[in-house]
């Protein structure tokens, strides 16, 4: 006897399948995942590691791996990286802390980039209609490594937001992750050093790390101020060149 064929899906089922597979449904899933991650981080209070230290009874190697993984997941949930990097230095010292923080940085960027590329790119790319959005997309798509390296070196750009935004462009995985690792290393190491020497704030290492953080932050403010001034000047010239109605 021949088995009876399964009935073909009706119009309602087909519409439901198309709706669930649509770019906007995938974008909504991305928003839910990120929101859930943020809520989980807020409930767990990872900043307690700064005062509580490593859990007792956990082997050092396992604690190192778990911290690097938690670092990455926390950055994907918009936890500020400086806090996590200071915690890495406090818990593991300068060398091991820097390695853990950089591993977590690359892991977090990969998680954010992968989720946004898989679930959000198709829905968001048609929205790149503004002139400055199209210009940013062209820059990232054509000069991925150089552009991402500049973003990582510039301390005023939010880390997680840059990950999700870069995924909407056509920058490749390799340039994105390599630029993230190289560009994030200086500031990450500085925060790790500050955390590892927090008990002796008068030490040369702590003073040098804090000075580096302050100087790069001031440089970022000056660059942003100059670019804002140029943008206002360009807007004024455009308005002045328009014929009077």
Coordinates of C-alpha atoms in Angstrom, one line a residue:
X1 CA 0.0 0.0 0.0
X2 CA 1.2 3.5 -0.8
X3 CA 1.5 6.0 2.0
X4 CA -0.8 8.9 1.6
X5 CA 1.0 12.2 0.7
X6 CA 1.1 14.9 3.3
X7 CA -1.5 17.6 2.6
X8 CA -0.1 20.8 1.0
X9 CA 0.0 23.8 3.3
X10 CA -2.9 26.1 2.9
X11 CA -2.7 29.9 2.2
X12 CA -2.8 30.7 5.9
X13 CA 0.2 28.4 6.7
X14 CA 2.2 29.8 3.8
X15 CA 1.6 33.4 4.9
X16 CA 2.6 32.5 8.4
X17 CA 5.8 30.8 7.2
X18 CA 6.7 33.8 5.0
X19 CA 6.0 36.2 7.9
X20 CA 8.3 34.3 10.3
X21 CA 11.1 34.1 7.7
X22 CA 10.8 37.8 6.7
X23 CA 13.7 40.1 7.4
X24 CA 11.6 42.1 9.9
X25 CA 10.7 39.0 11.9
X26 CA 14.4 38.2 12.1
X27 CA 15.2 41.7 13.2
X28 CA 12.6 41.5 15.9
X29 CA 14.2 38.3 17.1
X30 CA 17.6 40.1 17.2
X31 CA 16.0 42.8 19.3
X32 CA 14.6 40.2 21.7
X33 CA 17.9 38.4 22.0
X34 CA 19.8 41.6 22.8
X35 CA 17.1 42.8 25.2
X36 CA 17.2 39.4 27.0
X37 CA 21.0 39.5 27.3
X38 CA 20.8 43.1 28.7
X39 CA 18.2 42.0 31.3
X40 CA 20.3 38.9 32.3
X41 CA 23.4 41.0 32.8
X42 CA 21.5 43.6 34.9
X43 CA 20.1 40.8 37.0
X44 CA 23.5 39.1 37.5
X45 CA 25.5 42.2 38.4
X46 CA 28.9 41.2 36.9
X47 CA 30.5 44.3 38.5
X48 CA 30.5 42.5 41.8
X49 CA 33.7 40.7 40.6
X50 CA 35.5 44.0 41.2
X51 CA 35.0 43.7 44.9
X52 CA 34.2 40.0 45.5
X53 CA 37.1 38.5 43.5
X54 CA 37.1 35.1 41.9
X55 CA 34.8 32.4 43.4
X56 CA 36.6 30.2 45.8
X57 CA 37.3 26.6 44.7
X58 CA 37.3 27.4 41.0
X59 CA 40.6 26.5 39.2
X60 CA 42.5 29.4 37.8
X61 CA 42.5 28.1 34.2
X62 CA 38.7 27.5 34.3
X63 CA 38.1 30.9 35.9
X64 CA 40.2 32.5 33.1
X65 CA 38.2 30.8 30.3
X66 CA 34.8 31.6 32.0
X67 CA 35.8 35.2 32.5
X68 CA 36.8 35.6 28.9
X69 CA 33.5 34.1 27.7
X70 CA 31.5 36.2 30.2
X71 CA 33.4 39.3 29.0
X72 CA 32.4 38.7 25.4
X73 CA 28.8 38.0 26.2
X74 CA 28.6 41.1 28.5
X75 CA 30.0 43.3 25.7
X76 CA 27.4 42.0 23.3
X77 CA 24.8 43.1 26.0
X78 CA 26.2 46.7 26.0
X79 CA 28.1 46.4 29.3
X80 CA 30.9 49.0 29.1
X81 CA 34.2 47.4 28.2
X82 CA 36.3 49.6 30.5
X83 CA 34.6 48.2 33.6
X84 CA 35.2 44.6 32.4
X85 CA 38.8 45.4 31.5
X86 CA 39.5 46.9 34.9
X87 CA 37.9 43.7 36.4
X88 CA 40.3 41.6 34.3
X89 CA 43.3 43.4 35.6
X90 CA 42.0 43.2 39.2
X91 CA 41.4 39.4 39.0
X92 CA 44.2 38.1 36.8
X93 CA 46.9 40.8 36.8
X94 CA 48.4 42.6 33.9
X95 CA 49.5 39.9 31.5
X96 CA 46.8 37.3 31.9
X97 CA 44.2 40.0 32.4
X98 CA 45.1 41.7 29.1
X99 CA 44.9 38.3 27.3
X100 CA 41.5 37.5 28.8
X101 CA 40.1 41.0 28.0
X102 CA 41.3 40.9 24.4
X103 CA 39.9 37.4 23.9
X104 CA 36.6 38.6 25.4
X105 CA 36.7 41.6 23.2
X106 CA 37.1 39.6 20.0
X107 CA 34.5 37.1 21.1
X108 CA 32.0 39.8 22.0
X109 CA 32.5 41.5 18.7
X110 CA 32.1 38.2 16.8
X111 CA 28.8 37.4 18.7
X112 CA 27.4 40.9 18.0
X113 CA 28.5 41.0 14.4
X114 CA 27.2 37.5 13.7
X115 CA 23.8 38.0 15.2
X116 CA 23.3 41.3 13.5
X117 CA 24.6 40.0 10.1
X118 CA 22.3 36.9 10.3
X119 CA 19.2 38.5 11.7
X120 CA 19.3 42.2 10.9
X121 CA 21.2 43.0 7.8
X122 CA 18.5 42.3 5.2
X123 CA 15.9 44.4 7.1
X124 CA 18.2 47.3 7.8
X125 CA 20.1 47.7 4.5
X126 CA 17.1 49.2 2.6
X127 CA 16.9 51.9 5.3
X128 CA 20.3 53.3 4.4
X129 CA 18.9 56.3 2.6
X130 CA 20.3 59.3 4.4
X131 CA 23.5 60.7 2.7
X132 CA 25.7 60.2 5.7
X133 CA 24.5 56.6 6.2
X134 CA 25.3 55.7 2.6
X135 CA 28.7 57.3 3.0
X136 CA 29.4 55.4 6.1
X137 CA 28.3 52.2 4.5
X138 CA 30.5 52.8 1.4
X139 CA 33.5 53.5 3.6
X140 CA 33.0 50.3 5.7
X141 CA 32.3 48.2 2.6
X142 CA 35.2 49.3 0.6
X143 CA 37.8 49.9 3.3
X144 CA 36.7 47.5 6.0
X145 CA 39.9 47.0 7.9
X146 CA 41.1 50.6 7.8
X147 CA 37.7 51.9 8.8
X148 CA 37.2 49.5 11.6
X149 CA 40.7 50.0 12.9
X150 CA 39.9 53.8 13.1
X151 CA 36.7 53.1 14.9
X152 CA 38.4 50.8 17.5
X153 CA 41.2 53.3 18.1
X154 CA 38.7 56.1 18.6
X155 CA 37.7 55.9 22.3
X156 CA 34.4 57.7 21.9
X157 CA 32.6 55.1 19.8
X158 CA 30.4 52.7 21.7
X159 CA 31.9 49.2 21.2
X160 CA 28.6 47.1 21.0
X161 CA 26.9 49.7 18.8
X162 CA 29.8 49.7 16.4
X163 CA 29.6 45.9 16.1
X164 CA 25.9 45.9 15.3
X165 CA 26.2 48.8 12.9
X166 CA 29.2 47.3 11.1
X167 CA 27.2 44.1 10.4
X168 CA 24.7 46.0 8.3
X169 CA 27.5 47.0 5.9
X170 CA 29.4 44.6 3.6
X171 CA 32.6 44.5 5.6
X172 CA 34.1 41.0 5.8
X173 CA 34.6 38.8 8.9
X174 CA 38.4 38.8 8.6
X175 CA 39.0 42.5 8.4
X176 CA 36.4 43.2 11.1
X177 CA 37.9 40.8 13.6
X178 CA 41.5 41.7 12.9
X179 CA 40.8 45.4 13.1
X180 CA 39.0 44.8 16.4
X181 CA 41.8 42.9 17.9
X182 CA 44.5 45.4 16.9
X183 CA 42.6 48.6 17.4
X184 CA 41.2 47.6 20.8
X185 CA 44.5 46.4 22.3
X186 CA 45.9 49.8 23.4
X187 CA 42.9 51.0 25.4
X188 CA 42.1 47.5 26.7
X189 CA 45.6 47.1 28.0
X190 CA 45.6 50.5 29.7
X191 CA 42.4 49.7 31.6
X192 CA 43.8 46.3 32.6
X193 CA 46.9 47.9 33.9
X194 CA 44.9 50.4 35.8
X195 CA 42.9 47.6 37.4
X196 CA 45.9 45.4 38.3
X197 CA 47.6 48.4 40.0
X198 CA 44.5 49.9 41.6
X199 CA 45.8 49.0 45.0
X200 CA 48.8 51.3 44.5
X201 CA 47.5 54.4 42.7
X202 CA 50.9 56.1 43.0
X203 CA 52.8 53.5 41.0
X204 CA 54.3 54.5 37.7
X205 CA 52.3 51.8 35.9
X206 CA 48.9 53.1 37.3
X207 CA 49.8 56.7 36.5
X208 CA 50.9 55.9 33.0
X209 CA 47.7 53.9 32.3
X210 CA 45.4 56.7 33.6
X211 CA 47.4 59.3 31.7
X212 CA 47.0 57.3 28.5
X213 CA 43.3 56.9 29.1
X214 CA 42.9 60.6 29.8
X215 CA 45.0 61.7 26.8
X216 CA 43.1 59.5 24.3
X217 CA 39.8 60.6 25.7
X218 CA 40.7 64.3 25.4
X219 CA 41.9 63.6 21.8
X220 CA 38.6 62.0 21.0
X221 CA 36.7 65.0 22.3
X222 CA 38.9 67.4 20.3
X223 CA 38.4 65.4 17.1
X224 CA 34.7 65.2 17.6
X225 CA 34.5 69.0 18.3
X226 CA 36.5 69.8 15.1
X227 CA 34.4 67.5 13.0
X228 CA 31.2 69.1 14.4
X229 CA 32.6 72.6 13.6
X230 CA 33.4 71.5 10.0
X231 CA 29.9 70.1 9.6
X232 CA 28.3 73.3 10.8
X233 CA 30.5 75.3 8.4
X234 CA 29.6 73.1 5.5
X235 CA 25.9 73.4 6.3
X236 CA 26.3 77.2 6.5
X237 CA 28.0 77.3 3.1
X238 CA 25.3 75.1 1.5
X239 CA 22.6 77.4 2.8
X240 CA 24.4 80.5 1.7
X241 CA 24.8 79.1 -1.8
X242 CA 21.1 78.4 -2.3
X243 CA 19.3 81.0 -4.4
X244 CA 16.8 83.1 -2.5
X245 CA 13.2 82.2 -3.3

